[in-house]
C-alpha cells in the first residue's frame, strides 16, 4: 500500500469523523419505514422516507456532490470524472420498523462506549454516510477521478427494491458498483429468495383471537403475542421454555400468551430463537383446547417452525457456491376473514428452483387443508471472483486488515443482484461480540461498532482509489 496515500486517508478520516457521526445521527432521526400507502408525487414510499432522502442529499451537497433524484425512488450524488462511465456505490436510507424491545428511542442515535445505537446505524444509514464521505475524499484532495463516481441512495431496499428497478429503467448500469450493506470481506454470490404464506382453511368457533410476530417477514421475531378466548385459569403453566413464555389474564374469558425469543435477520438464523415458534410449542401443549381447524393448522405450523433449514417442510438443500437454504417464519396474523396466515422468508442456493419449492410447499399445505402462495421471488446471483474489480477490493481489504480472506456467498439479498456487475462489501459482522445492551440489525437495540465503521471508511476510500485505476 502507498504509505503517503494511506497517511492522507487517515488524516482525512481524523478530520471528518465527528461530522460523519453527526450526519449518521441526523439520518437516523428519520423513521424512514417505506410505506406506499402514503405515496405522493416525489415521495413514492411516503413522507418519512422522502425526509430521510432529502437529509442524505443535503449531506452530499454539503460535501460537494452534484445531487439529483429519480422521482423520489433513488437519490444520488455525483463527482464528475474524466470519463462518463461510472464507478458507483449504493446504500439505502429506508429501515425496517423499530419493533418491540428497545431500551432507548430507536430514532435518537446514541454514542455509547465505542458503539452507535439506533435503528439503521449498521443497516444501512451508517454505511450510507460512509459511502458519501468516501467519495468526498476526491473532492477534499482535489483529485479528479478517472471515472465519474456516483453515490446512489435507495429508498425501498427493505421492502422490495422497486426503487432500483425504477432507476435502472431510465439509467445505465455503472461499470462497477458495490453496496456497503453486507459483511466484509466481500460477497460475490447471493442466494435466491422468496416470500410466501401459508393460509389456513376457514376456522369455525376458534379460540385464537389475535396473534402477532415480527413486523416484517425478513426479521426473526424476538417477541410474539397471542390472545386466546379462554379464561387464564384454564391455561397451564408452560412445560417447555417456561422462562420465555408468560400467560396472563386480559379479562374474564380471555388470556394473553407472550413469548420472548432472540430476534435477528432472516438470512442469519444461527443463535436466534423464533418467538412465534415458542408459542407454537405452547399451543401444542394445550391443543385439546383449540378448535378442530386450529389444531389442524397447528400441525402445519409445527413443521414450519421445526427448523430453519427447510428440512421438516421438504425443501432443504445446499450447494458449494451458495451454501445451505434458510427458512424464517416471520409474521403471523388472524386475518379479517378469520383464517390464520403464517408468512415465510426463504433464502435458497442454486441447488433448487422457486417452482420446485412452490410445488412442495403447496402440496404440504394441502395436506392440512391450507393454501400456500408465493408473494415474490428472486433467483440466485453471482459475479466471478476473478473479476479485476473484485480482486481489487479484496486486495484493499487484506492490506488494511492484515487478514487473509476470500469472497463468500450469503443469504441476504442486497442491491447488488439488480446490477450487471456489482458486489456487496460492508461492515456488518454477525460474529462481532456485541455489548450486553446492544442488538443486531433488524432487531431491537441495533448497534454498530464505531471502530468498525471507521475502518470501513478507510477501506472504502482506498477501494475507490484502486477502482479508478482499473480498465473497467
GROMACS .gro file of C-alpha atoms in nm:
model
  472
    1UNK     CA    1   0.000   0.000   0.000
    2UNK     CA    2   0.118   0.352  -0.080
    3UNK     CA    3   0.225   0.488   0.260
    4UNK     CA    4   0.180   0.851   0.158
    5UNK     CA    5  -0.174   0.786   0.031
    6UNK     CA    6  -0.262   0.592   0.345
    7UNK     CA    7  -0.139   0.879   0.562
    8UNK     CA    8  -0.358   1.124   0.369
    9UNK     CA    9  -0.660   0.896   0.409
   10UNK     CA   10  -0.605   0.861   0.784
   11UNK     CA   11  -0.566   1.238   0.823
   12UNK     CA   12  -0.887   1.293   0.627
   13UNK     CA   13  -1.080   1.048   0.844
   14UNK     CA   14  -0.949   1.214   1.160
   15UNK     CA   15  -1.066   1.550   1.027
   16UNK     CA   16  -1.419   1.448   0.924
   17UNK     CA   17  -1.508   1.171   1.170
   18UNK     CA   18  -1.708   1.369   1.426
   19UNK     CA   19  -1.908   1.537   1.150
   20UNK     CA   20  -1.973   1.199   0.988
   21UNK     CA   21  -2.115   1.068   1.316
   22UNK     CA   22  -2.335   1.377   1.346
   23UNK     CA   23  -2.461   1.310   0.994
   24UNK     CA   24  -2.542   0.947   1.080
   25UNK     CA   25  -2.736   1.068   1.384
   26UNK     CA   26  -2.927   1.317   1.170
   27UNK     CA   27  -3.018   1.046   0.921
   28UNK     CA   28  -3.119   0.800   1.195
   29UNK     CA   29  -3.361   1.059   1.335
   30UNK     CA   30  -3.591   0.999   1.037
   31UNK     CA   31  -3.822   0.696   1.098
   32UNK     CA   32  -3.794   0.605   0.732
   33UNK     CA   33  -4.005   0.290   0.703
   34UNK     CA   34  -4.118   0.260   0.340
   35UNK     CA   35  -4.497   0.290   0.318
   36UNK     CA   36  -4.651   0.304  -0.027
   37UNK     CA   37  -4.994   0.372   0.123
   38UNK     CA   38  -4.866   0.724   0.194
   39UNK     CA   39  -4.718   0.773  -0.152
   40UNK     CA   40  -4.723   1.119  -0.304
   41UNK     CA   41  -4.556   1.279  -0.607
   42UNK     CA   42  -4.181   1.272  -0.543
   43UNK     CA   43  -4.234   1.051  -0.238
   44UNK     CA   44  -4.337   0.705  -0.361
   45UNK     CA   45  -4.255   0.546  -0.025
   46UNK     CA   46  -4.413   0.808   0.197
   47UNK     CA   47  -4.305   1.136   0.358
   48UNK     CA   48  -4.074   0.982   0.617
   49UNK     CA   49  -3.857   0.814   0.355
   50UNK     CA   50  -3.863   1.132   0.145
   51UNK     CA   51  -3.744   1.324   0.450
   52UNK     CA   52  -3.455   1.084   0.501
   53UNK     CA   53  -3.363   1.106   0.133
   54UNK     CA   54  -3.359   1.487   0.150
   55UNK     CA   55  -3.143   1.462   0.460
   56UNK     CA   56  -2.892   1.235   0.283
   57UNK     CA   57  -2.888   1.454  -0.028
   58UNK     CA   58  -2.827   1.755   0.194
   59UNK     CA   59  -2.523   1.581   0.342
   60UNK     CA   60  -2.399   1.505  -0.010
   61UNK     CA   61  -2.446   1.867  -0.122
   62UNK     CA   62  -2.254   1.996   0.180
   63UNK     CA   63  -1.968   1.760   0.091
   64UNK     CA   64  -1.957   1.897  -0.263
   65UNK     CA   65  -2.154   1.644  -0.466
   66UNK     CA   66  -2.384   1.733  -0.753
   67UNK     CA   67  -2.716   1.581  -0.645
   68UNK     CA   68  -3.037   1.468  -0.808
   69UNK     CA   69  -3.309   1.209  -0.760
   70UNK     CA   70  -3.529   0.978  -0.964
   71UNK     CA   71  -3.878   1.098  -0.866
   72UNK     CA   72  -3.806   1.005  -0.505
   73UNK     CA   73  -3.726   0.642  -0.583
   74UNK     CA   74  -3.348   0.683  -0.568
   75UNK     CA   75  -3.124   0.981  -0.499
   76UNK     CA   76  -2.758   1.027  -0.586
   77UNK     CA   77  -2.455   1.244  -0.558
   78UNK     CA   78  -2.204   1.270  -0.844
   79UNK     CA   79  -1.836   1.359  -0.857
   80UNK     CA   80  -1.758   1.417  -1.224
   81UNK     CA   81  -1.465   1.218  -1.355
   82UNK     CA   82  -1.251   1.233  -1.666
   83UNK     CA   83  -1.479   0.969  -1.823
   84UNK     CA   84  -1.856   0.937  -1.822
   85UNK     CA   85  -1.851   0.571  -1.718
   86UNK     CA   86  -1.939   0.534  -1.355
   87UNK     CA   87  -1.794   0.362  -1.053
   88UNK     CA   88  -2.077   0.361  -0.802
   89UNK     CA   89  -2.191   0.268  -0.456
   90UNK     CA   90  -2.546   0.215  -0.341
   91UNK     CA   91  -2.674   0.222   0.015
   92UNK     CA   92  -3.029   0.253   0.143
   93UNK     CA   93  -3.186   0.507   0.375
   94UNK     CA   94  -3.506   0.313   0.447
   95UNK     CA   95  -3.517   0.088   0.754
   96UNK     CA   96  -3.726  -0.194   0.896
   97UNK     CA   97  -3.979  -0.094   1.164
   98UNK     CA   98  -3.830  -0.043   1.509
   99UNK     CA   99  -4.036  -0.326   1.658
  100UNK     CA  100  -4.063  -0.402   2.030
  101UNK     CA  101  -3.786  -0.445   2.285
  102UNK     CA  102  -3.594  -0.118   2.253
  103UNK     CA  103  -3.442   0.026   2.570
  104UNK     CA  104  -3.394   0.368   2.406
  105UNK     CA  105  -3.562   0.578   2.138
  106UNK     CA  106  -3.466   0.387   1.819
  107UNK     CA  107  -3.465   0.709   1.618
  108UNK     CA  108  -3.242   0.909   1.852
  109UNK     CA  109  -2.891   0.779   1.795
  110UNK     CA  110  -2.669   0.739   2.100
  111UNK     CA  111  -2.291   0.722   2.101
  112UNK     CA  112  -2.201   0.490   2.387
  113UNK     CA  113  -1.871   0.328   2.484
  114UNK     CA  114  -1.742   0.297   2.128
  115UNK     CA  115  -2.077   0.198   1.980
  116UNK     CA  116  -2.356   0.372   1.792
  117UNK     CA  117  -2.708   0.276   1.899
  118UNK     CA  118  -3.017   0.336   1.686
  119UNK     CA  119  -3.227   0.194   1.405
  120UNK     CA  120  -3.021   0.192   1.088
  121UNK     CA  121  -2.675   0.260   1.234
  122UNK     CA  122  -2.545  -0.056   1.066
  123UNK     CA  123  -2.832  -0.131   0.822
  124UNK     CA  124  -2.784   0.090   0.634
  125UNK     CA  125  -2.770   0.457   0.731
  126UNK     CA  126  -2.426   0.440   0.887
  127UNK     CA  127  -2.274   0.280   0.576
  128UNK     CA  128  -2.471   0.520   0.354
  129UNK     CA  129  -2.299   0.816   0.518
  130UNK     CA  130  -1.963   0.638   0.490
  131UNK     CA  131  -2.012   0.598   0.115
  132UNK     CA  132  -2.066   0.973   0.081
  133UNK     CA  133  -1.757   1.057   0.284
  134UNK     CA  134  -1.552   0.800   0.091
  135UNK     CA  135  -1.622   0.967  -0.242
  136UNK     CA  136  -1.576   1.312  -0.090
  137UNK     CA  137  -1.211   1.223  -0.033
  138UNK     CA  138  -1.152   1.301  -0.401
  139UNK     CA  139  -1.302   1.648  -0.356
  140UNK     CA  140  -1.111   1.709  -0.032
  141UNK     CA  141  -0.780   1.621  -0.201
  142UNK     CA  142  -0.852   1.797  -0.529
  143UNK     CA  143  -0.844   1.471  -0.725
  144UNK     CA  144  -1.040   1.438  -1.049
  145UNK     CA  145  -1.120   1.063  -1.063
  146UNK     CA  146  -1.080   0.864  -1.385
  147UNK     CA  147  -1.446   0.760  -1.379
  148UNK     CA  148  -1.743   0.956  -1.256
  149UNK     CA  149  -1.824   0.848  -0.902
  150UNK     CA  150  -2.194   0.814  -0.821
  151UNK     CA  151  -2.314   0.750  -0.466
  152UNK     CA  152  -2.666   0.609  -0.502
  153UNK     CA  153  -2.916   0.631  -0.215
  154UNK     CA  154  -3.204   0.386  -0.230
  155UNK     CA  155  -3.540   0.416  -0.059
  156UNK     CA  156  -3.705   0.073  -0.080
  157UNK     CA  157  -3.440  -0.189  -0.007
  158UNK     CA  158  -3.613  -0.344   0.293
  159UNK     CA  159  -3.948  -0.394   0.122
  160UNK     CA  160  -3.891  -0.492  -0.239
  161UNK     CA  161  -3.618  -0.291  -0.418
  162UNK     CA  162  -3.869  -0.137  -0.653
  163UNK     CA  163  -3.656   0.177  -0.621
  164UNK     CA  164  -3.362   0.038  -0.823
  165UNK     CA  165  -3.596  -0.121  -1.076
  166UNK     CA  166  -3.739   0.225  -1.139
  167UNK     CA  167  -3.391   0.375  -1.155
  168UNK     CA  168  -3.249   0.117  -1.395
  169UNK     CA  169  -3.546   0.158  -1.627
  170UNK     CA  170  -3.413   0.503  -1.712
  171UNK     CA  171  -3.040   0.493  -1.631
  172UNK     CA  172  -2.744   0.288  -1.747
  173UNK     CA  173  -2.568   0.040  -1.524
  174UNK     CA  174  -2.240   0.165  -1.378
  175UNK     CA  175  -1.921  -0.005  -1.495
  176UNK     CA  176  -1.889  -0.144  -1.143
  177UNK     CA  177  -2.080  -0.097  -0.820
  178UNK     CA  178  -2.053  -0.212  -0.461
  179UNK     CA  179  -2.303  -0.180  -0.181
  180UNK     CA  180  -2.186  -0.128   0.179
  181UNK     CA  181  -2.485  -0.332   0.300
  182UNK     CA  182  -2.324  -0.663   0.395
  183UNK     CA  183  -2.023  -0.810   0.571
  184UNK     CA  184  -1.657  -0.795   0.483
  185UNK     CA  185  -1.452  -0.932   0.319
  186UNK     CA  186  -1.677  -0.935   0.008
  187UNK     CA  187  -1.990  -1.112  -0.107
  188UNK     CA  188  -1.996  -1.202  -0.475
  189UNK     CA  189  -2.286  -1.451  -0.458
  190UNK     CA  190  -2.633  -1.404  -0.311
  191UNK     CA  191  -2.885  -1.678  -0.260
  192UNK     CA  192  -3.222  -1.662  -0.427
  193UNK     CA  193  -3.506  -1.554  -0.204
  194UNK     CA  194  -3.882  -1.558  -0.185
  195UNK     CA  195  -4.161  -1.457   0.048
  196UNK     CA  196  -4.469  -1.676   0.071
  197UNK     CA  197  -4.752  -1.753   0.309
  198UNK     CA  198  -4.949  -2.046   0.446
  199UNK     CA  199  -5.318  -1.965   0.496
  200UNK     CA  200  -5.541  -2.194   0.699
  201UNK     CA  201  -5.880  -2.320   0.597
  202UNK     CA  202  -6.185  -2.146   0.741
  203UNK     CA  203  -6.185  -2.171   1.121
  204UNK     CA  204  -6.523  -2.212   1.291
  205UNK     CA  205  -6.558  -2.146   1.665
  206UNK     CA  206  -6.186  -2.073   1.700
  207UNK     CA  207  -6.030  -1.957   2.026
  208UNK     CA  208  -5.735  -1.769   1.875
  209UNK     CA  209  -5.841  -1.404   1.880
  210UNK     CA  210  -5.517  -1.241   1.761
  211UNK     CA  211  -5.155  -1.337   1.705
  212UNK     CA  212  -4.857  -1.121   1.620
  213UNK     CA  213  -4.489  -1.180   1.548
  214UNK     CA  214  -4.224  -0.977   1.366
  215UNK     CA  215  -4.300  -0.650   1.188
  216UNK     CA  216  -4.152  -0.782   0.863
  217UNK     CA  217  -4.106  -1.123   0.702
  218UNK     CA  218  -3.729  -1.077   0.679
  219UNK     CA  219  -3.695  -1.039   1.056
  220UNK     CA  220  -3.684  -1.327   1.304
  221UNK     CA  221  -3.938  -1.227   1.570
  222UNK     CA  222  -3.795  -1.152   1.912
  223UNK     CA  223  -4.145  -1.128   2.059
  224UNK     CA  224  -4.482  -1.279   1.983
  225UNK     CA  225  -4.820  -1.216   2.142
  226UNK     CA  226  -5.121  -1.446   2.125
  227UNK     CA  227  -5.466  -1.367   2.264
  228UNK     CA  228  -5.695  -1.664   2.333
  229UNK     CA  229  -6.066  -1.665   2.405
  230UNK     CA  230  -6.001  -1.888   2.708
  231UNK     CA  231  -6.001  -1.787   3.071
  232UNK     CA  232  -5.646  -1.769   3.203
  233UNK     CA  233  -5.738  -2.001   3.492
  234UNK     CA  234  -5.791  -2.283   3.240
  235UNK     CA  235  -5.442  -2.250   3.092
  236UNK     CA  236  -5.150  -2.446   3.240
  237UNK     CA  237  -4.801  -2.316   3.305
  238UNK     CA  238  -4.580  -2.389   3.002
  239UNK     CA  239  -4.395  -2.719   3.030
  240UNK     CA  240  -4.122  -2.614   2.784
  241UNK     CA  241  -3.949  -2.274   2.763
  242UNK     CA  242  -4.122  -2.159   3.081
  243UNK     CA  243  -3.858  -1.888   3.121
  244UNK     CA  244  -3.956  -1.737   2.786
  245UNK     CA  245  -4.337  -1.766   2.794
  246UNK     CA  246  -4.587  -1.590   3.019
  247UNK     CA  247  -4.961  -1.649   3.046
  248UNK     CA  248  -5.182  -1.383   3.200
  249UNK     CA  249  -5.544  -1.273   3.212
  250UNK     CA  250  -5.662  -0.997   2.981
  251UNK     CA  251  -6.020  -1.004   3.110
  252UNK     CA  252  -6.258  -1.280   3.218
  253UNK     CA  253  -6.267  -1.541   2.943
  254UNK     CA  254  -5.961  -1.405   2.762
  255UNK     CA  255  -5.589  -1.468   2.814
  256UNK     CA  256  -5.265  -1.334   2.672
  257UNK     CA  257  -4.971  -1.560   2.592
  258UNK     CA  258  -4.647  -1.370   2.543
  259UNK     CA  259  -4.318  -1.521   2.421
  260UNK     CA  260  -3.975  -1.360   2.421
  261UNK     CA  261  -3.718  -1.508   2.183
  262UNK     CA  262  -3.395  -1.380   2.031
  263UNK     CA  263  -3.452  -1.183   1.713
  264UNK     CA  264  -3.232  -1.124   1.411
  265UNK     CA  265  -3.218  -1.114   1.033
  266UNK     CA  266  -3.399  -1.387   0.840
  267UNK     CA  267  -3.086  -1.484   0.649
  268UNK     CA  268  -2.884  -1.539   0.969
  269UNK     CA  269  -3.087  -1.771   1.191
  270UNK     CA  270  -2.791  -1.908   1.391
  271UNK     CA  271  -2.822  -1.809   1.756
  272UNK     CA  272  -3.178  -1.680   1.726
  273UNK     CA  273  -3.499  -1.810   1.884
  274UNK     CA  274  -3.822  -1.752   1.691
  275UNK     CA  275  -4.081  -1.622   1.936
  276UNK     CA  276  -4.372  -1.744   1.718
  277UNK     CA  277  -4.220  -2.091   1.735
  278UNK     CA  278  -4.221  -2.072   2.115
  279UNK     CA  279  -4.594  -2.006   2.111
  280UNK     CA  280  -4.647  -2.287   1.861
  281UNK     CA  281  -4.483  -2.515   2.115
  282UNK     CA  282  -4.714  -2.392   2.390
  283UNK     CA  283  -5.024  -2.435   2.174
  284UNK     CA  284  -4.918  -2.792   2.112
  285UNK     CA  285  -4.927  -2.845   2.491
  286UNK     CA  286  -5.288  -2.718   2.508
  287UNK     CA  287  -5.408  -2.837   2.168
  288UNK     CA  288  -5.719  -3.003   2.316
  289UNK     CA  289  -5.850  -2.651   2.393
  290UNK     CA  290  -5.829  -2.539   2.030
  291UNK     CA  291  -6.097  -2.567   1.763
  292UNK     CA  292  -6.050  -2.860   1.518
  293UNK     CA  293  -5.940  -2.634   1.231
  294UNK     CA  294  -5.692  -2.457   1.460
  295UNK     CA  295  -5.543  -2.791   1.564
  296UNK     CA  296  -5.505  -2.888   1.200
  297UNK     CA  297  -5.321  -2.569   1.111
  298UNK     CA  298  -5.110  -2.607   1.426
  299UNK     CA  299  -4.978  -2.935   1.290
  300UNK     CA  300  -4.860  -2.749   0.981
  301UNK     CA  301  -4.707  -2.470   1.193
  302UNK     CA  302  -4.511  -2.729   1.392
  303UNK     CA  303  -4.341  -2.836   1.070
  304UNK     CA  304  -4.278  -2.480   0.955
  305UNK     CA  305  -4.116  -2.394   1.289
  306UNK     CA  306  -3.934  -2.723   1.336
  307UNK     CA  307  -3.606  -2.593   1.192
  308UNK     CA  308  -3.454  -2.308   0.991
  309UNK     CA  309  -3.316  -2.533   0.714
  310UNK     CA  310  -3.646  -2.627   0.548
  311UNK     CA  311  -3.588  -2.993   0.635
  312UNK     CA  312  -3.925  -3.052   0.802
  313UNK     CA  313  -4.119  -2.895   0.515
  314UNK     CA  314  -3.922  -3.078   0.249
  315UNK     CA  315  -3.718  -2.805   0.078
  316UNK     CA  316  -3.376  -2.831   0.247
  317UNK     CA  317  -3.081  -2.818   0.006
  318UNK     CA  318  -2.729  -2.682  -0.029
  319UNK     CA  319  -2.464  -2.608  -0.291
  320UNK     CA  320  -2.090  -2.546  -0.277
  321UNK     CA  321  -2.116  -2.198  -0.425
  322UNK     CA  322  -2.407  -2.067  -0.218
  323UNK     CA  323  -2.429  -2.279   0.097
  324UNK     CA  324  -2.748  -2.405   0.260
  325UNK     CA  325  -3.108  -2.292   0.232
  326UNK     CA  326  -3.258  -2.099   0.526
  327UNK     CA  327  -3.623  -2.057   0.620
  328UNK     CA  328  -3.773  -1.799   0.857
  329UNK     CA  329  -4.136  -1.783   0.968
  330UNK     CA  330  -4.152  -1.415   1.049
  331UNK     CA  331  -4.506  -1.278   1.069
  332UNK     CA  332  -4.832  -1.438   1.173
  333UNK     CA  333  -5.183  -1.296   1.193
  334UNK     CA  334  -5.552  -1.368   1.226
  335UNK     CA  335  -5.693  -1.230   0.902
  336UNK     CA  336  -6.016  -1.036   0.873
  337UNK     CA  337  -6.184  -1.346   0.730
  338UNK     CA  338  -6.089  -1.545   1.041
  339UNK     CA  339  -5.817  -1.752   0.876
  340UNK     CA  340  -5.465  -1.779   1.014
  341UNK     CA  341  -5.174  -1.668   0.795
  342UNK     CA  342  -4.809  -1.755   0.853
  343UNK     CA  343  -4.551  -1.598   0.624
  344UNK     CA  344  -4.210  -1.743   0.543
  345UNK     CA  345  -3.889  -1.592   0.409
  346UNK     CA  346  -3.666  -1.841   0.223
  347UNK     CA  347  -3.305  -1.787   0.105
  348UNK     CA  348  -3.204  -2.065  -0.134
  349UNK     CA  349  -2.895  -2.184  -0.327
  350UNK     CA  350  -2.874  -2.280  -0.692
  351UNK     CA  351  -2.949  -2.642  -0.599
  352UNK     CA  352  -3.324  -2.582  -0.632
  353UNK     CA  353  -3.577  -2.359  -0.803
  354UNK     CA  354  -3.870  -2.145  -0.695
  355UNK     CA  355  -4.103  -2.368  -0.894
  356UNK     CA  356  -3.984  -2.686  -0.723
  357UNK     CA  357  -4.019  -2.535  -0.375
  358UNK     CA  358  -4.360  -2.387  -0.453
  359UNK     CA  359  -4.484  -2.728  -0.566
  360UNK     CA  360  -4.353  -2.895  -0.249
  361UNK     CA  361  -4.493  -2.632  -0.013
  362UNK     CA  362  -4.831  -2.619  -0.187
  363UNK     CA  363  -4.864  -2.997  -0.155
  364UNK     CA  364  -4.767  -2.974   0.211
  365UNK     CA  365  -5.027  -2.706   0.279
  366UNK     CA  366  -5.297  -2.910   0.104
  367UNK     CA  367  -5.235  -3.199   0.347
  368UNK     CA  368  -5.356  -2.969   0.626
  369UNK     CA  369  -5.645  -2.804   0.443
  370UNK     CA  370  -5.440  -2.489   0.388
  371UNK     CA  371  -5.306  -2.297   0.091
  372UNK     CA  372  -4.955  -2.180   0.008
  373UNK     CA  373  -4.878  -1.888  -0.224
  374UNK     CA  374  -4.557  -1.706  -0.317
  375UNK     CA  375  -4.568  -1.328  -0.296
  376UNK     CA  376  -4.240  -1.259  -0.481
  377UNK     CA  377  -3.911  -1.426  -0.564
  378UNK     CA  378  -3.559  -1.364  -0.692
  379UNK     CA  379  -3.313  -1.612  -0.841
  380UNK     CA  380  -2.955  -1.659  -0.712
  381UNK     CA  381  -2.698  -1.404  -0.831
  382UNK     CA  382  -2.317  -1.404  -0.859
  383UNK     CA  383  -2.016  -1.221  -1.005
  384UNK     CA  384  -1.698  -1.412  -1.089
  385UNK     CA  385  -1.447  -1.391  -0.804
  386UNK     CA  386  -1.168  -1.342  -1.058
  387UNK     CA  387  -1.313  -1.014  -1.186
  388UNK     CA  388  -1.044  -0.741  -1.159
  389UNK     CA  389  -1.270  -0.514  -0.951
  390UNK     CA  390  -1.348  -0.797  -0.709
  391UNK     CA  391  -0.978  -0.871  -0.675
  392UNK     CA  392  -0.901  -0.500  -0.621
  393UNK     CA  393  -1.149  -0.476  -0.334
  394UNK     CA  394  -1.014  -0.794  -0.180
  395UNK     CA  395  -0.656  -0.665  -0.203
  396UNK     CA  396  -0.754  -0.345  -0.021
  397UNK     CA  397  -0.938  -0.537   0.248
  398UNK     CA  398  -0.644  -0.769   0.309
  399UNK     CA  399  -0.398  -0.479   0.317
  400UNK     CA  400  -0.597  -0.270   0.565
  401UNK     CA  401  -0.697  -0.552   0.798
  402UNK     CA  402  -0.400  -0.785   0.762
  403UNK     CA  403  -0.645  -1.073   0.726
  404UNK     CA  404  -0.630  -1.346   0.466
  405UNK     CA  405  -0.982  -1.380   0.327
  406UNK     CA  406  -1.176  -1.487   0.022
  407UNK     CA  407  -1.511  -1.378  -0.127
  408UNK     CA  408  -1.816  -1.554   0.015
  409UNK     CA  409  -2.184  -1.617  -0.057
  410UNK     CA  410  -2.473  -1.518   0.167
  411UNK     CA  411  -2.846  -1.543   0.214
  412UNK     CA  412  -2.910  -1.172   0.250
  413UNK     CA  413  -3.044  -1.006  -0.060
  414UNK     CA  414  -2.874  -0.674  -0.141
  415UNK     CA  415  -2.900  -0.419  -0.417
  416UNK     CA  416  -2.601  -0.585  -0.589
  417UNK     CA  417  -2.819  -0.850  -0.753
  418UNK     CA  418  -3.004  -0.583  -0.952
  419UNK     CA  419  -2.697  -0.453  -1.134
  420UNK     CA  420  -2.493  -0.604  -1.416
  421UNK     CA  421  -2.161  -0.605  -1.228
  422UNK     CA  422  -2.186  -0.550  -0.854
  423UNK     CA  423  -2.089  -0.695  -0.516
  424UNK     CA  424  -2.164  -0.626  -0.152
  425UNK     CA  425  -1.878  -0.502   0.062
  426UNK     CA  426  -1.975  -0.387   0.407
  427UNK     CA  427  -1.907  -0.355   0.780
  428UNK     CA  428  -2.186  -0.578   0.909
  429UNK     CA  429  -2.036  -0.859   1.117
  430UNK     CA  430  -2.255  -1.131   1.267
  431UNK     CA  431  -1.954  -1.267   1.459
  432UNK     CA  432  -1.880  -0.937   1.632
  433UNK     CA  433  -1.931  -0.959   2.008
  434UNK     CA  434  -2.198  -0.704   2.092
  435UNK     CA  435  -2.235  -0.522   2.424
  436UNK     CA  436  -2.496  -0.670   2.656
  437UNK     CA  437  -2.724  -0.374   2.589
  438UNK     CA  438  -2.679  -0.392   2.209
  439UNK     CA  439  -2.853  -0.591   1.938
  440UNK     CA  440  -2.814  -0.694   1.576
  441UNK     CA  441  -2.963  -0.532   1.268
  442UNK     CA  442  -3.339  -0.579   1.224
  443UNK     CA  443  -3.368  -0.649   1.598
  444UNK     CA  444  -3.413  -0.421   1.897
  445UNK     CA  445  -3.124  -0.201   2.018
  446UNK     CA  446  -2.937  -0.217   1.686
  447UNK     CA  447  -2.573  -0.118   1.732
  448UNK     CA  448  -2.267  -0.052   1.517
  449UNK     CA  449  -1.905  -0.056   1.627
  450UNK     CA  450  -1.756   0.288   1.580
  451UNK     CA  451  -1.412   0.133   1.524
  452UNK     CA  452  -1.553  -0.099   1.257
  453UNK     CA  453  -1.721   0.189   1.077
  454UNK     CA  454  -1.404   0.394   1.091
  455UNK     CA  455  -1.202   0.107   0.943
  456UNK     CA  456  -1.470   0.061   0.676
  457UNK     CA  457  -1.437   0.423   0.570
  458UNK     CA  458  -1.063   0.374   0.522
  459UNK     CA  459  -1.128   0.060   0.318
  460UNK     CA  460  -1.387   0.237   0.101
  461UNK     CA  461  -1.164   0.534   0.023
  462UNK     CA  462  -0.871   0.313  -0.076
  463UNK     CA  463  -1.105   0.084  -0.272
  464UNK     CA  464  -1.241   0.373  -0.475
  465UNK     CA  465  -0.888   0.492  -0.549
  466UNK     CA  466  -0.796   0.143  -0.672
  467UNK     CA  467  -1.111   0.107  -0.881
  468UNK     CA  468  -1.031   0.430  -1.059
  469UNK     CA  469  -0.701   0.272  -1.175
  470UNK     CA  470  -0.867  -0.026  -1.346
  471UNK     CA  471  -0.977  -0.065  -1.707
  472UNK     CA  472  -1.346  -0.134  -1.646
   0.00000   0.00000   0.00000
